[in-house]
PDB file of C-alpha atoms in Angstrom:
ATOM      1  CA  MET A   1     108.576  96.201  82.556  1.00 88.00           C
ATOM      2  CA  THR A   2     109.779  97.520  85.874  1.00 94.00           C
ATOM      3  CA  MET A   3     107.133  98.527  88.368  1.00 96.00           C
ATOM      4  CA  LEU A   4     107.317 100.645  91.353  1.00 97.00           C
ATOM      5  CA  PHE A   5     104.796  99.945  94.353  1.00 97.00           C
ATOM      6  CA  ILE A   6     103.937 102.662  96.970  1.00 97.00           C
ATOM      7  CA  LEU A   7     102.555 102.751 100.267  1.00 96.00           C
ATOM      8  CA  THR A   8     102.418 104.291 103.647  1.00 92.00           C
ATOM      9  CA  MET A   9     102.334 102.887 107.260  1.00 89.00           C
ATOM     10  CA  VAL A  10     102.904 103.659 110.690  1.00 82.00           C
ATOM     11  CA  PRO A  11     106.665 102.673 111.519  1.00 70.00           C
ATOM     12  CA  LYS A  12     106.892 101.009 115.036  1.00 71.00           C
ATOM     13  CA  GLY A  13     108.757  98.201 112.961  1.00 77.00           C
ATOM     14  CA  LYS A  14     105.911  97.113 111.100  1.00 88.00           C
ATOM     15  CA  SER A  15     107.449  98.733 107.806  1.00 93.00           C
ATOM     16  CA  ASP A  16     110.926  96.637 108.149  1.00 94.00           C
ATOM     17  CA  GLU A  17     108.901  93.466 108.793  1.00 94.00           C
ATOM     18  CA  LEU A  18     106.335  93.850 105.769  1.00 96.00           C
ATOM     19  CA  SER A  19     109.333  95.055 103.686  1.00 96.00           C
ATOM     20  CA  ARG A  20     111.385  92.243 104.751  1.00 97.00           C
ATOM     21  CA  LYS A  21     108.931  89.594 103.849  1.00 97.00           C
ATOM     22  CA  ILE A  22     107.780  91.038 100.222  1.00 98.00           C
ATOM     23  CA  VAL A  23     111.653  91.082  99.444  1.00 98.00           C
ATOM     24  CA  GLU A  24     112.081  87.481 100.810  1.00 98.00           C
ATOM     25  CA  GLU A  25     109.401  86.230  98.953  1.00 98.00           C
ATOM     26  CA  LYS A  26     110.892  87.595  95.930  1.00 97.00           C
ATOM     27  CA  LEU A  27     107.629  89.454  95.042  1.00 98.00           C
ATOM     28  CA  ALA A  28     110.104  92.691  94.732  1.00 98.00           C
ATOM     29  CA  GLY A  29     113.886  92.819  94.236  1.00 97.00           C
ATOM     30  CA  CYS A  30     114.254  96.157  96.449  1.00 96.00           C
ATOM     31  CA  SER A  31     112.380  97.912  99.005  1.00 97.00           C
ATOM     32  CA  LEU A  32     113.108 101.470 100.230  1.00 96.00           C
ATOM     33  CA  ILE A  33     111.894 102.988 103.381  1.00 95.00           C
ATOM     34  CA  VAL A  34     111.398 106.596 103.937  1.00 93.00           C
ATOM     35  CA  ASN A  35     110.619 108.199 107.094  1.00 88.00           C
ATOM     36  CA  LEU A  36     107.819 110.676 106.815  1.00 82.00           C
ATOM     37  CA  GLN A  37     107.648 113.651 109.453  1.00 78.00           C
ATOM     38  CA  ASP A  38     103.622 114.103 109.317  1.00 86.00           C
ATOM     39  CA  SER A  39     101.084 112.539 107.270  1.00 86.00           C
ATOM     40  CA  LYS A  40      97.583 114.302 107.720  1.00 90.00           C
ATOM     41  CA  PHE A  41      94.293 112.316 106.953  1.00 90.00           C
ATOM     42  CA  PHE A  42      90.531 112.074 107.650  1.00 92.00           C
ATOM     43  CA  TRP A  43      89.779 109.134 109.637  1.00 90.00           C
ATOM     44  CA  GLU A  44      86.440 108.315 111.347  1.00 92.00           C
ATOM     45  CA  GLY A  45      85.362 111.976 110.512  1.00 95.00           C
ATOM     46  CA  LYS A  46      88.309 113.717 112.202  1.00 96.00           C
ATOM     47  CA  LEU A  47      91.410 115.584 110.757  1.00 96.00           C
ATOM     48  CA  THR A  48      94.311 113.392 112.393  1.00 92.00           C
ATOM     49  CA  HIS A  49      98.018 112.966 111.726  1.00 90.00           C
ATOM     50  CA  GLU A  50     100.638 110.294 112.306  1.00 87.00           C
ATOM     51  CA  LYS A  51     104.378 109.670 111.764  1.00 89.00           C
ATOM     52  CA  GLU A  52     104.115 107.510 108.834  1.00 90.00           C
ATOM     53  CA  ASP A  53     106.672 105.425 106.604  1.00 93.00           C
ATOM     54  CA  LEU A  54     106.693 105.730 102.775  1.00 94.00           C
ATOM     55  CA  ILE A  55     107.615 102.304 101.039  1.00 96.00           C
ATOM     56  CA  ILE A  56     108.576 101.896  97.786  1.00 98.00           C
ATOM     57  CA  PHE A  57     109.026  98.274  96.352  1.00 98.00           C
ATOM     58  CA  LYS A  58     110.867  97.874  92.915  1.00 98.00           C
ATOM     59  CA  THR A  59     109.404  94.871  91.000  1.00 97.00           C
ATOM     60  CA  LEU A  60     108.379  93.523  87.567  1.00 96.00           C
ATOM     61  CA  GLU A  61     104.950  93.994  85.927  1.00 94.00           C
ATOM     62  CA  LYS A  62     104.485  90.152  86.062  1.00 95.00           C
ATOM     63  CA  ASN A  63     104.432  90.166  89.816  1.00 95.00           C
ATOM     64  CA  SER A  64     101.876  93.107  89.840  1.00 94.00           C
ATOM     65  CA  GLU A  65      98.903  90.985  91.225  1.00 96.00           C
ATOM     66  CA  LYS A  66     100.890  88.789  93.461  1.00 97.00           C
ATOM     67  CA  ILE A  67     102.772  91.881  95.319  1.00 97.00           C
ATOM     68  CA  PHE A  68      99.254  93.778  95.587  1.00 96.00           C
ATOM     69  CA  LYS A  69      97.538  90.938  97.333  1.00 97.00           C
ATOM     70  CA  ARG A  70     100.398  90.281  99.481  1.00 97.00           C
ATOM     71  CA  ILE A  71     101.015  93.935 100.725  1.00 96.00           C
ATOM     72  CA  LYS A  72      97.062  93.785 101.461  1.00 95.00           C
ATOM     73  CA  GLU A  73      97.183  90.504 103.681  1.00 96.00           C
ATOM     74  CA  LEU A  74     100.343  92.121 105.660  1.00 95.00           C
ATOM     75  CA  HIS A  75      99.378  95.720 105.884  1.00 94.00           C
ATOM     76  CA  PRO A  76      98.289  96.636 109.482  1.00 91.00           C
ATOM     77  CA  TYR A  77      95.766  99.196 108.174  1.00 89.00           C
ATOM     78  CA  GLU A  78      91.980  98.569 107.801  1.00 89.00           C
ATOM     79  CA  THR A  79      92.238 100.936 104.542  1.00 90.00           C
ATOM     80  CA  PRO A  80      95.874 101.159 103.445  1.00 92.00           C
ATOM     81  CA  PHE A  81      96.967 103.024 100.387  1.00 93.00           C
ATOM     82  CA  ILE A  82      98.648 101.150  97.765  1.00 96.00           C
ATOM     83  CA  GLY A  83      99.811 102.698  94.706  1.00 97.00           C
ATOM     84  CA  GLN A  84     101.261 101.172  91.427  1.00 96.00           C
ATOM     85  CA  ILE A  85     103.247 103.028  88.903  1.00 97.00           C
ATOM     86  CA  LYS A  86     104.366 101.447  85.847  1.00 96.00           C
ATOM     87  CA  LEU A  87     107.535 102.714  84.572  1.00 95.00           C
ATOM     88  CA  ASP A  88     108.204 103.532  80.676  1.00 93.00           C
ATOM     89  CA  LYS A  89     111.855 102.931  80.992  1.00 93.00           C
ATOM     90  CA  THR A  90     114.400 101.983  83.292  1.00 94.00           C
ATOM     91  CA  ASN A  91     118.065 101.314  82.128  1.00 95.00           C
ATOM     92  CA  THR A  92     118.866  97.809  80.889  1.00 95.00           C
ATOM     93  CA  GLU A  93     121.389  96.835  83.718  1.00 96.00           C
ATOM     94  CA  TYR A  94     118.748  97.337  86.481  1.00 95.00           C
ATOM     95  CA  GLU A  95     115.966  95.478  84.649  1.00 94.00           C
ATOM     96  CA  ASN A  96     118.440  92.576  84.117  1.00 95.00           C
ATOM     97  CA  TRP A  97     119.319  92.564  87.639  1.00 96.00           C
ATOM     98  CA  LEU A  98     115.760  92.489  88.957  1.00 96.00           C
ATOM     99  CA  ARG A  99     114.981  89.681  86.481  1.00 95.00           C
ATOM    100  CA  GLU A 100     117.904  87.946  87.732  1.00 96.00           C
ATOM    101  CA  VAL A 101     116.991  88.336  91.094  1.00 95.00           C
ATOM    102  CA  ILE A 102     113.139  87.436  91.195  1.00 95.00           C
ATOM    103  CA  GLY A 103     112.723  85.936  88.104  1.00 85.00           C
TER     104      GLY A 103
END
C-alpha cells in the first residue's frame, strides 16, 4: 500500500538535502518540495512565523517505520511535524513503479 509522509522545515538548502538522502536511501520513491510563503506557530511561548518548505514523500507501507525514524534523525527542528497518510487507493502502474524503485 502506498503511503505519504509530510513534513515542514525551514528551506535554506536543508529541504533538498533531507529529501535527497531519503530518496537515495530508497526509503521513498519520490519527494516533492513545495515552498510555503508563511507558516505561523507558537514557539517558546511566542507567536512566530517562518518561510518553510512542505516536503511530501511517496513510499510503501513496509518502509513507514524506517522512513519515520530517518526523517527524525535528519530533521533540524527540535520538535518537527512528521505526518503519515495511508492511501486507500493509488493507480496500479504507480504502485508497481514504486515497488520496482524501492523494493
